């Protein structure tokens, strides 16, 4: 087939797909706007909010200014209303991060922080939305967008109805009630994983906060019970293994518990049980600066919201440094904290229960981050070693790059093939020990080789924190792979943007200057150590420039390992405080 024919076939398939999607959207619109479906959304019209949840997240002044100016910049997308703020809805491209941000009403929290100054633009945006989408629309009324919009309106909707005429107030509350009934009927259409859980949370919150929506609230609790059972592990961790996602879920669970308690009825036991475990799990990721460690697509997030979520949690029941089911370990020594992703052991699909298979499907619905065996390191309030994170509202291209092993502080290789299973695959186990000298954590990944099943590929990563908290020693052992693959291996240590790094005079070590005025020296038993540029998206905003320590293993000779009758490579590395004795 010629290149021209291949291109023509590709364009034909793309046009057919677009035509099919257009036909489906037209069919959905006909059904959604039909008198039969519209009649199902009728019900009691609320005249007030029964309960207003507390949103603990800190407003962003920059986004508040966007609302007042009509100029929105979210990730790679930007829109200028040019003085006509209601035109934003017509300019937002469907499927973009900005489109989701607007239709989720994520801007309302920031506008509410302005008080009366934010009321007029927020009302203008809301009135324009109702003019276009009040009856029904397939993209604006999608379950995930609808659930988040209702949550934001329940928390901050008082801004746009307070002191307004009864007709406007009734229009807003009636629309919210109709969307809640719509969500109760369509929540099953949400995708697996986070979207289905967040939809159930939004439905339950809206049903509890709006009078006359008791039936949708019961429906939301019914779905929530099932999704929490499927998506939360026994140690309280969410299957996404994303601390930021865990915090978002935790905030909404607490909203639901308090809304139920405000009605003077007993809260379902499963809600209290899961919310307590989920909040306790967050202790594992709390860094010295009061925010979250960056793992699996998360970011540092909101310290105020994290503190609020941990209020009332018995610190005596907080994790003792590990989450076995979710696959995380934490080592603390004096001011030094190391959090490692140990990965999760999964049984073969043919040996899984129905619940385990459903959990696996939910996990696969989200993008997978190859961050297992990565780690973060902090001294007091200063973050030293980080993963690149994923930020918020970033472009899809960025998201794909940030999920790769190279975006994590771990062992990486540009080679793709069966041997790459020692980087993102195989079976991961871990062991831990502690004595008066310090704490040891060992993580081991094994993967079978088709040609030599008796000699599996192995990667062992060891961390040792000295009890004084001034020394971290690491070791990576790789065995069972070809010499060519060994030569391609790279150790990456991404530095936080606040850390300044420079090569030492000896040319074989690197000096780090932390923002808390501490100095650290990095050494490794490798012939090639360098500093290279990197990107940090863990702050939650725009990508920030930073550096990374790169250790290339080419030139290291393989030798016979002491604990196995195979050849392999051992590289030792460590961070030691410069002023340490």
C-alpha positions as a printed NumPy array, in Angstrom:
array([[  0.   ,   0.   ,   0.   ],
       [  1.376,   3.424,  -0.936],
       [  1.742,   6.233,   1.591],
       [ -1.038,   8.177,  -0.149],
       [ -3.429,   5.202,   0.07 ],
       [ -2.57 ,   4.635,   3.742],
       [ -3.228,   8.298,   4.511],
       [ -6.533,   8.206,   2.615],
       [ -7.615,   5.117,   4.549],
       [ -6.648,   6.754,   7.846],
       [ -8.604,   9.924,   6.993],
       [-11.607,   7.822,   5.947],
       [-11.584,   5.954,   9.27 ],
       [-11.206,   9.205,  11.201],
       [-14.118,  10.77 ,   9.322],
       [-16.255,   7.671,   9.903],
       [-15.433,   7.733,  13.608],
       [-16.25 ,  11.426,  13.845],
       [-19.483,  10.856,  11.943],
       [-20.412,   8.025,  14.295],
       [-19.705,  10.153,  17.349],
       [-21.761,  12.969,  15.851],
       [-24.691,  10.613,  15.241],
       [-24.469,   9.327,  18.81 ],
       [-24.441,  12.868,  20.198],
       [-27.503,  13.747,  18.104],
       [-29.293,  10.644,  19.354],
       [-28.393,  11.453,  22.952],
       [-29.605,  15.017,  22.52 ],
       [-32.932,  13.879,  21.052],
       [-33.447,  11.508,  23.995],
       [-32.294,  14.007,  26.652],
       [-34.525,  16.79 ,  25.348],
       [-37.529,  14.542,  24.748],
       [-40.66 ,  15.206,  26.849],
       [-40.47 ,  11.649,  28.191],
       [-37.004,  12.097,  29.727],
       [-37.646,  15.678,  30.831],
       [-40.696,  14.455,  32.735],
       [-38.457,  12.092,  34.72 ],
       [-36.428,  15.057,  35.989],
       [-39.432,  16.811,  37.516],
       [-39.913,  16.867,  41.24 ],
       [-40.127,  19.146,  44.27 ],
       [-38.463,  22.509,  43.693],
       [-36.081,  23.405,  46.555],
       [-36.403,  26.876,  48.066],
       [-33.134,  26.782,  50.031],
       [-30.037,  24.76 ,  50.821],
       [-30.73 ,  22.214,  53.546],
       [-27.026,  22.017,  54.341],
       [-23.928,  23.857,  53.085],
       [-20.77 ,  21.712,  53.195],
       [-17.426,  23.198,  54.199],
       [-14.846,  23.215,  51.423],
       [-11.441,  23.313,  53.152],
       [ -9.356,  23.969,  50.033],
       [ -7.489,  27.272,  49.796],
       [ -8.752,  29.581,  47.004],
       [ -6.295,  30.632,  44.319],
       [ -6.165,  34.443,  43.863],
       [ -4.919,  34.023,  40.282],
       [ -8.011,  32.018,  39.305],
       [-10.236,  34.501,  41.138],
       [ -8.724,  37.236,  38.947],
       [ -9.496,  35.125,  35.87 ],
       [-13.181,  35.068,  36.844],
       [-13.358,  38.835,  37.232],
       [-11.335,  39.57 ,  34.09 ],
       [-12.895,  36.924,  31.838],
       [ -9.452,  35.689,  30.758],
       [ -8.914,  32.017,  31.644],
       [ -5.641,  30.119,  31.265],
       [ -5.805,  26.461,  32.312],
       [ -2.816,  24.349,  31.303],
       [ -2.221,  24.802,  27.574],
       [ -5.731,  26.215,  26.975],
       [ -6.66 ,  29.893,  27.167],
       [ -9.797,  31.937,  26.472],
       [-10.416,  35.666,  26.498],
       [-14.081,  36.672,  26.793],
       [-13.159,  40.155,  25.499],
       [-15.557,  41.884,  27.856],
       [-18.45 ,  39.463,  27.3  ],
       [-17.996,  36.951,  30.091],
       [-20.939,  34.81 ,  28.984],
       [-19.114,  34.102,  25.704],
       [-16.688,  31.822,  27.573],
       [-19.108,  28.904,  27.251],
       [-19.147,  29.205,  23.453],
       [-15.352,  29.404,  23.171],
       [-14.388,  26.465,  25.402],
       [-13.433,  23.475,  23.247],
       [-15.209,  20.26 ,  24.216],
       [-12.849,  17.735,  25.781],
       [-10.201,  20.28 ,  26.775],
       [ -8.984,  20.865,  30.336],
       [-10.484,  24.356,  30.206],
       [-13.881,  23.007,  29.109],
       [-13.915,  20.637,  32.089],
       [-12.725,  23.376,  34.459],
       [-15.565,  25.693,  33.424],
       [-18.365,  23.107,  33.383],
       [-17.277,  21.601,  36.697],
       [-17.696,  25.08 ,  38.236],
       [-14.19 ,  24.666,  39.661],
       [-13.853,  28.442,  39.396],
       [-16.723,  29.109,  41.834],
       [-14.657,  28.444,  44.97 ],
       [-12.086,  31.026,  43.915],
       [-14.743,  33.582,  42.984],
       [-16.432,  33.07 ,  46.378],
       [-13.205,  34.088,  48.122],
       [-13.652,  37.602,  46.668],
       [-16.995,  38.084,  48.428],
       [-19.177,  40.714,  46.812],
       [-16.496,  41.472,  44.22 ],
       [-16.83 ,  37.956,  42.853],
       [-20.611,  37.784,  42.961],
       [-21.419,  39.667,  39.747],
       [-19.073,  37.725,  37.402],
       [-20.024,  34.417,  39.048],
       [-23.712,  35.144,  38.563],
       [-23.128,  36.23 ,  34.953],
       [-21.29 ,  32.971,  34.205],
       [-24.016,  30.919,  35.898],
       [-26.819,  32.724,  34.09 ],
       [-25.081,  32.175,  30.746],
       [-24.658,  28.482,  31.546],
       [-28.354,  28.143,  32.38 ],
       [-29.341,  29.958,  29.185],
       [-27.403,  27.383,  27.158],
       [-27.57 ,  24.141,  29.13 ],
       [-30.417,  24.424,  31.64 ],
       [-32.654,  21.926,  29.85 ],
       [-30.039,  19.323,  28.935],
       [-26.827,  18.889,  26.886],
       [-24.732,  15.712,  26.364],
       [-21.343,  17.272,  27.103],
       [-22.371,  19.644,  29.916],
       [-24.491,  17.013,  31.682],
       [-21.922,  14.203,  31.554],
       [-21.928,  12.349,  34.916],
       [-18.43 ,  13.396,  36.057],
       [-18.926,  17.074,  35.156],
       [-22.412,  17.13 ,  36.626],
       [-21.278,  15.573,  39.928],
       [-18.42 ,  18.03 ,  40.402],
       [-20.603,  20.99 ,  39.42 ],
       [-23.235,  20.029,  41.976],
       [-20.596,  19.646,  44.689],
       [-19.19 ,  23.105,  43.975],
       [-22.676,  24.655,  43.876],
       [-23.618,  23.033,  47.187],
       [-20.46 ,  24.422,  48.8  ],
       [-20.385,  27.892,  47.207],
       [-23.725,  28.371,  45.426],
       [-24.887,  30.753,  48.152],
       [-22.647,  33.357,  46.509],
       [-24.837,  33.585,  43.403],
       [-28.27 ,  33.335,  45.09 ],
       [-27.748,  35.296,  48.306],
       [-29.783,  38.493,  48.277],
       [-31.158,  37.859,  44.776],
       [-34.815,  37.899,  43.683],
       [-36.881,  34.741,  44.319],
       [-37.199,  33.878,  40.618],
       [-33.435,  33.68 ,  40.107],
       [-32.969,  31.759,  43.351],
       [-35.665,  29.287,  42.307],
       [-34.142,  28.898,  38.852],
       [-30.722,  27.957,  40.255],
       [-32.015,  25.557,  42.929],
       [-34.501,  23.921,  40.561],
       [-31.759,  23.342,  37.999],
       [-29.582,  21.778,  40.692],
       [-32.44 ,  19.446,  41.705],
       [-33.024,  18.409,  38.085],
       [-29.309,  17.71 ,  37.601],
       [-29.325,  15.64 ,  40.79 ],
       [-32.217,  13.486,  39.527],
       [-30.464,  13.169,  36.149],
       [-27.292,  12.023,  37.903],
       [-29.216,   9.411,  39.876],
       [-30.435,   7.938,  36.576],
       [-27.143,   8.135,  34.645],
       [-24.436,   7.578,  37.273],
       [-23.957,   4.028,  35.965],
       [-22.635,   5.531,  32.71 ],
       [-19.587,   6.942,  34.478],
       [-16.335,   5.179,  33.681],
       [-14.777,   2.713,  36.094],
       [-12.468,   3.881,  38.837],
       [-12.248,   7.427,  40.082],
       [-14.984,   8.826,  37.839],
       [-17.612,   6.415,  39.134],
       [-16.616,   7.017,  42.749],
       [-16.523,  10.797,  42.379],
       [-19.911,  10.693,  40.652],
       [-21.38 ,   8.754,  43.578],
       [-19.857,  11.24 ,  46.034],
       [-21.259,  14.251,  44.145],
       [-24.702,  12.648,  43.844],
       [-24.822,  11.9  ,  47.567],
       [-23.683,  15.396,  48.558],
       [-26.261,  17.079,  46.308],
       [-29.061,  14.759,  47.478],
       [-28.298,  15.536,  51.128],
       [-27.984,  19.303,  50.616],
       [-31.15 ,  19.885,  48.535],
       [-34.662,  19.453,  49.996],
       [-36.816,  17.011,  48.02 ],
       [-33.833,  14.96 ,  46.798],
       [-33.898,  12.188,  49.382],
       [-34.32 ,   9.441,  46.748],
       [-31.191,  10.519,  44.793],
       [-29.289,  10.687,  48.1  ],
       [-30.234,   7.074,  48.843],
       [-29.191,   6.086,  45.331],
       [-25.855,   7.83 ,  45.839],
       [-25.239,   6.033,  49.139],
       [-26.083,   2.722,  47.498],
       [-23.501,   3.259,  44.737],
       [-21.024,   4.68 ,  47.214],
       [-21.179,   1.608,  49.414],
       [-20.254,  -0.623,  46.465],
       [-17.505,   1.601,  45.059],
       [-15.841,   2.143,  48.425],
       [-15.763,  -1.603,  48.972],
       [-14.176,  -2.128,  45.557],
       [-11.77 ,   0.795,  45.509],
       [-10.351,   0.993,  49.034],
       [ -7.823,  -1.476,  50.338],
       [ -7.748,  -2.78 ,  53.933],
       [ -5.045,  -0.264,  54.924],
       [ -7.265,   2.661,  53.832],
       [ -5.51 ,   3.389,  50.55 ],
       [ -7.353,   4.059,  47.306],
       [ -6.519,   1.744,  44.384],
       [ -5.168,   4.68 ,  42.359],
       [ -2.294,   4.928,  44.881],
       [ -2.45 ,   8.684,  44.25 ],
       [ -2.244,  10.75 ,  47.484],
       [ -3.928,  13.79 ,  45.888],
       [ -6.84 ,  11.689,  44.693],
       [ -7.08 ,  10.172,  48.164],
       [ -7.32 ,  13.669,  49.656],
       [-10.088,  14.713,  47.237],
       [-12.102,  11.606,  48.097],
       [-11.47 ,  12.147,  51.794],
       [-12.769,  15.725,  51.658],
       [-16.035,  14.608,  50.049],
       [-16.497,  11.689,  52.425],
       [-16.232,  14.091,  55.339],
       [-18.77 ,  16.405,  53.663],
       [-21.232,  13.508,  53.472],
       [-20.672,  12.392,  57.07 ],
       [-21.247,  15.933,  58.383],
       [-24.324,  16.458,  56.166],
       [-25.881,  13.271,  57.539],
       [-25.029,  14.195,  61.124],
       [-26.547,  17.668,  60.58 ],
       [-29.878,  15.965,  59.836],
       [-29.809,  14.32 ,  63.251],
       [-29.714,  10.761,  61.939],
       [-27.151,   8.037,  62.452],
       [-24.378,   7.944,  59.867],
       [-23.995,   4.574,  58.102],
       [-21.219,   2.559,  59.678],
       [-19.424,   1.896,  56.399],
       [-18.987,   5.638,  55.796],
       [-17.393,   6.317,  59.163],
       [-15.219,   3.242,  58.895],
       [-13.844,   4.033,  55.409],
       [-13.408,   7.763,  56.051],
       [-11.461,   7.064,  59.246],
       [ -9.154,   4.587,  57.49 ],
       [ -8.713,   6.87 ,  54.473],
       [ -7.799,   9.847,  56.642],
       [ -5.36 ,   7.792,  58.693],
       [ -3.688,   6.579,  55.491],
       [ -2.905,  10.199,  54.508],
       [ -0.545,  10.517,  57.487],
       [  1.891,   8.332,  55.59 ],
       [  2.363,  11.019,  52.889],
       [  2.395,  14.154,  55.019],
       [  5.736,  15.896,  54.592],
       [  7.408,  18.344,  56.95 ],
       [  5.969,  21.324,  55.052],
       [  2.435,  20.089,  55.799],
       [  1.67 ,  18.964,  52.242],
       [  1.657,  15.655,  50.404],
       [  4.528,  13.651,  48.974],
       [  4.314,  13.366,  45.168],
       [  3.499,   9.879,  43.854],
       [  1.5  ,   8.317,  41.006],
       [  0.1  ,  11.415,  39.366],
       [ -0.456,  13.392,  42.549],
       [  1.008,  16.705,  43.581],
       [  1.86 ,  18.527,  46.812],
       [ -1.716,  19.74 ,  47.038],
       [ -3.306,  21.966,  49.673],
       [ -1.787,  21.902,  53.153],
       [ -4.868,  23.531,  54.684],
       [ -7.176,  20.898,  53.194],
       [ -4.86 ,  18.11 ,  54.378],
       [ -4.817,  19.486,  57.926],
       [ -8.609,  19.763,  57.885],
       [ -8.969,  16.166,  56.69 ],
       [ -6.718,  14.881,  59.466],
       [ -8.578,  16.704,  62.244],
       [-10.186,  14.298,  64.663],
       [ -8.023,  11.376,  63.564],
       [ -6.444,   9.61 ,  66.509],
       [ -2.71 ,  10.045,  65.971],
       [ -2.107,   6.876,  67.981],
       [ -3.834,   4.955,  65.183],
       [ -1.839,   6.608,  62.406],
       [  0.214,   4.296,  60.154],
       [  3.426,   3.06 ,  61.721],
       [  5.41 ,   3.707,  58.576],
       [  3.957,   1.231,  56.119],
       [  0.894,   0.428,  54.054],
       [  1.276,  -3.2  ,  53.067],
       [ -1.781,  -3.511,  50.835],
       [ -1.256,  -0.211,  48.993],
       [  2.497,  -0.656,  48.645],
       [  4.201,   2.227,  50.464],
       [  6.871,   2.378,  53.155],
       [  8.04 ,   5.353,  55.188],
       [ 11.324,   5.655,  57.072],
       [ 11.887,   8.488,  59.569],
       [ 15.109,   9.352,  61.372],
       [ 15.33 ,  12.633,  63.282],
       [ 14.346,  15.328,  60.714],
       [ 14.841,  13.05 ,  57.733],
       [ 11.91 ,  11.289,  56.01 ],
       [ 12.016,   8.841,  53.121],
       [  8.842,   7.535,  51.466],
       [  9.21 ,   4.651,  49.006],
       [  6.773,   3.152,  46.53 ],
       [  7.147,  -0.602,  46.995],
       [  4.578,  -1.53 ,  44.362],
       [  1.634,  -3.877,  44.848],
       [  1.614,  -7.644,  44.57 ],
       [ -1.294,  -8.886,  42.445],
       [ -2.469, -12.433,  42.028],
       [ -2.849, -13.874,  38.493],
       [ -6.177, -13.02 ,  36.856],
       [ -7.33 , -16.647,  36.867],
       [ -6.962, -16.777,  40.664],
       [ -8.71 , -13.493,  41.475],
       [-12.118, -13.239,  43.114],
       [-14.919, -11.281,  41.452],
       [-14.236,  -8.318,  43.753],
       [-10.517,  -8.403,  42.915],
       [-11.284,  -8.465,  39.184],
       [-13.615,  -5.491,  39.556],
       [-10.929,  -3.66 ,  41.528],
       [ -8.366,  -4.399,  38.804],
       [-10.722,  -3.046,  36.135],
       [-11.234,   0.108,  38.197],
       [ -7.484,   0.552,  38.592],
       [ -6.858,   0.067,  34.87 ],
       [ -9.374,   2.771,  33.998],
       [ -6.894,   5.395,  35.177],
       [ -3.532,   6.125,  33.579],
       [ -0.783,   3.956,  35.045],
       [  2.301,   5.674,  36.484],
       [  5.488,   3.615,  36.397],
       [  6.644,   4.889,  39.783],
       [  7.104,   1.656,  41.726],
       [ 10.481,   1.464,  43.491],
       [ 10.762,   5.272,  43.307],
       [ 11.13 ,   7.392,  46.434],
       [ 10.998,  10.901,  47.865],
       [ 13.342,  12.353,  50.481],
       [ 12.872,  15.382,  52.728],
       [ 14.758,  16.979,  55.601],
       [ 12.397,  18.884,  57.86 ],
       [ 10.356,  21.246,  55.711],
       [ 12.789,  20.994,  52.791],
       [ 12.087,  18.507,  49.994],
       [ 15.263,  17.112,  48.47 ],
       [ 14.427,  14.186,  46.131],
       [ 11.03 ,  14.115,  44.41 ],
       [  9.118,  12.528,  41.558],
       [  8.058,  14.834,  38.732],
       [  4.348,  14.568,  39.571],
       [  1.521,  15.344,  37.196],
       [  0.194,  18.703,  38.341],
       [ -3.324,  19.817,  37.554],
       [ -4.926,  20.745,  34.204],
       [ -1.823,  19.813,  32.201],
       [ -1.757,  18.88 ,  28.535],
       [ -2.226,  15.197,  27.625],
       [  1.237,  15.063,  26.08 ],
       [  2.715,  16.197,  29.366],
       [  0.632,  13.617,  31.205],
       [  1.941,  10.755,  29.075],
       [  5.559,  11.828,  29.588],
       [  5.141,  12.227,  33.345],
       [  3.843,   8.666,  33.697],
       [  7.059,   7.153,  32.341],
       [  9.843,   5.722,  34.568],
       [ 12.164,   8.607,  33.599],
       [  9.862,  11.028,  35.456],
       [ 10.473,   9.205,  38.746],
       [ 13.468,   8.874,  41.05 ],
       [ 14.252,   5.283,  40.184],
       [ 16.092,   2.943,  37.827],
       [ 15.308,   3.624,  34.149],
       [ 16.302,   2.412,  30.692],
       [ 15.491,   3.64 ,  27.16 ],
       [ 15.307,   0.024,  25.941],
       [ 11.875,  -1.532,  25.474],
       [ 11.578,  -5.292,  25.459],
       [ 11.242,  -8.308,  27.731],
       [ 14.128,  -7.161,  29.936],
       [ 12.377,  -3.883,  30.776],
       [ 10.126,  -5.943,  33.08 ],
       [ 12.649,  -5.302,  35.852],
       [ 11.721,  -1.603,  35.617],
       [  7.93 ,  -1.769,  35.276],
       [  6.623,  -5.301,  35.583],
       [  7.202,  -8.574,  37.344],
       [  6.453,  -9.26 ,  40.992],
       [  7.541,  -6.855,  43.725],
       [  8.181,  -7.824,  47.346],
       [  9.754,  -5.901,  50.191],
       [ 11.375,  -6.463,  53.57 ],
       [ 12.106,  -4.098,  56.429],
       [ 14.374,  -4.112,  59.454],
       [ 15.405,  -1.737,  62.233],
       [ 17.99 ,  -1.588,  65.004],
       [ 19.861,   1.026,  67.022],
       [ 21.963,   2.011,  63.993],
       [ 19.051,   2.853,  61.71 ],
       [ 16.326,   1.488,  59.439],
       [ 16.662,  -0.747,  56.393],
       [ 14.143,  -1.191,  53.576],
       [ 14.715,  -3.684,  50.754],
       [ 12.5  ,  -3.849,  47.67 ],
       [ 12.929,  -6.67 ,  45.171],
       [ 11.411,  -7.097,  41.727],
       [ 11.648, -10.416,  39.902],
       [ 10.537, -11.28 ,  36.371],
       [ 10.894, -14.571,  34.538],
       [ 12.93 , -14.977,  31.368],
       [ 11.413, -17.191,  28.705],
       [ 14.773, -18.663,  27.752],
       [ 15.996, -19.199,  31.358],
       [ 13.032, -19.644,  33.751],
       [ 15.438, -21.012,  36.392],
       [ 17.336, -17.68 ,  36.476],
       [ 14.807, -14.815,  36.711],
       [ 15.684, -11.181,  36.199],
       [ 16.096,  -9.343,  39.487],
       [ 16.318,  -5.765,  40.688],
       [ 16.905,  -5.139,  44.371],
       [ 16.813,  -1.613,  45.792],
       [ 17.94 ,  -1.029,  49.38 ],
       [ 17.543,   2.072,  51.527],
       [ 19.263,   2.572,  54.892],
       [ 18.553,   5.622,  57.074],
       [ 21.128,   6.203,  59.775],
       [ 19.488,   6.829,  63.144],
       [ 21.058,  10.316,  63.415],
       [ 19.057,  11.439,  60.361],
       [ 22.088,  12.83 ,  58.531],
       [ 22.862,   9.957,  56.16 ],
       [ 20.893,   7.97 ,  53.572],
       [ 22.599,   5.016,  51.922],
       [ 21.196,   3.267,  48.877],
       [ 22.071,   0.264,  46.788],
       [ 20.733,  -1.072,  43.499],
       [ 21.456,  -4.647,  42.443],
       [ 20.56 ,  -5.823,  38.922],
       [ 20.969,  -9.439,  37.843],
       [ 19.764, -11.842,  35.18 ],
       [ 19.834,  -9.377,  32.25 ],
       [ 22.134,  -9.022,  29.27 ],
       [ 25.291,  -6.897,  29.358],
       [ 23.765,  -4.66 ,  26.687],
       [ 20.753,  -3.933,  28.874],
       [ 22.99 ,  -3.324,  31.905],
       [ 24.922,  -0.733,  29.915],
       [ 21.685,   1.151,  29.159],
       [ 20.545,   1.471,  32.775],
       [ 20.296,   4.91 ,  34.381],
       [ 19.584,   5.959,  37.958],
       [ 17.631,   9.211,  38.205],
       [ 17.223,  11.409,  41.286],
       [ 14.951,  14.378,  40.563],
       [ 15.637,  17.411,  42.76 ],
       [ 12.981,  19.765,  44.082],
       [ 13.089,  23.176,  42.332],
       [ 14.09 ,  24.833,  45.631],
       [ 17.268,  22.718,  45.806],
       [ 20.404,  24.164,  44.206],
       [ 22.954,  21.623,  42.947],
       [ 26.518,  21.831,  41.665],
       [ 29.293,  19.387,  40.84 ],
       [ 31.945,  19.121,  43.531],
       [ 35.579,  19.835,  42.74 ],
       [ 36.398,  16.145,  42.765],
       [ 34.074,  15.648,  39.809],
       [ 32.668,  12.493,  41.414],
       [ 30.108,  13.945,  43.825],
       [ 27.373,  16.576,  43.836],
       [ 26.705,  19.243,  46.462],
       [ 23.078,  20.115,  47.236],
       [ 21.989,  23.352,  48.922],
       [ 18.551,  22.874,  50.486],
       [ 16.181,  25.808,  51.138],
       [ 16.509,  25.232,  54.915],
       [ 20.229,  26.129,  54.591],
       [ 21.398,  22.524,  54.929],
       [ 24.121,  21.158,  52.69 ],
       [ 24.121,  17.595,  51.36 ],
       [ 26.644,  15.62 ,  49.325],
       [ 25.666,  12.88 ,  46.853],
       [ 28.1  ,  10.118,  45.948],
       [ 27.786,   6.95 ,  43.856],
       [ 30.046,   4.066,  42.889],
       [ 29.616,   4.718,  39.186],
       [ 32.034,   6.164,  36.644],
       [ 29.556,   8.708,  35.246],
       [ 27.587,  11.131,  37.421],
       [ 26.059,  14.299,  36.004],
       [ 23.475,  17.018,  36.521],
       [ 20.782,  17.447,  33.892],
       [ 17.694,  19.566,  33.514],
       [ 14.318,  18.283,  34.619],
       [ 10.737,  19.456,  35.127],
       [  8.685,  19.438,  38.318],
       [  4.882,  19.407,  38.058],
       [  4.287,  18.453,  41.681],
       [  3.46 ,  22.002,  42.741],
       [  0.033,  21.72 ,  41.132],
       [  0.486,  24.677,  38.813],
       [  2.668,  25.339,  35.809],
       [  5.686,  23.052,  35.283],
       [  8.74 ,  24.353,  37.145],
       [ 12.324,  23.944,  35.995],
       [ 14.551,  21.841,  38.234],
       [ 17.561,  19.539,  37.992],
       [ 18.153,  15.839,  38.288],
       [ 21.127,  13.745,  39.279],
       [ 21.801,  11.193,  36.545],
       [ 23.945,   8.124,  37.234],
       [ 24.769,   6.072,  34.141],
       [ 25.83 ,   2.514,  34.779],
       [ 27.752,   1.971,  31.553],
       [ 31.329,   1.118,  32.331],
       [ 30.469,  -0.748,  35.53 ],
       [ 31.659,  -4.317,  35.304],
       [ 29.228,  -7.112,  36.024],
       [ 30.381,  -9.597,  38.642],
       [ 29.109, -12.727,  40.304],
       [ 26.711, -11.806,  43.068],
       [ 27.175, -13.226,  46.518],
       [ 23.549, -14.239,  47.035],
       [ 22.962, -15.779,  43.59 ],
       [ 24.879, -17.917,  41.145],
       [ 24.464, -15.352,  38.369],
       [ 26.335, -12.314,  37.149],
       [ 24.988,  -8.885,  37.966],
       [ 25.804,  -5.301,  38.734],
       [ 25.853,  -3.468,  42.067],
       [ 25.857,   0.309,  42.396],
       [ 25.956,   2.079,  45.753],
       [ 24.904,   5.655,  46.3  ],
       [ 24.071,   7.948,  49.187],
       [ 23.175,  11.407,  50.501],
       [ 25.098,  12.697,  53.522],
       [ 24.682,  16.01 ,  55.252],
       [ 27.809,  18.08 ,  54.697],
       [ 28.038,  19.327,  58.275],
       [ 27.59 ,  15.787,  59.635],
       [ 30.508,  14.492,  61.659]])
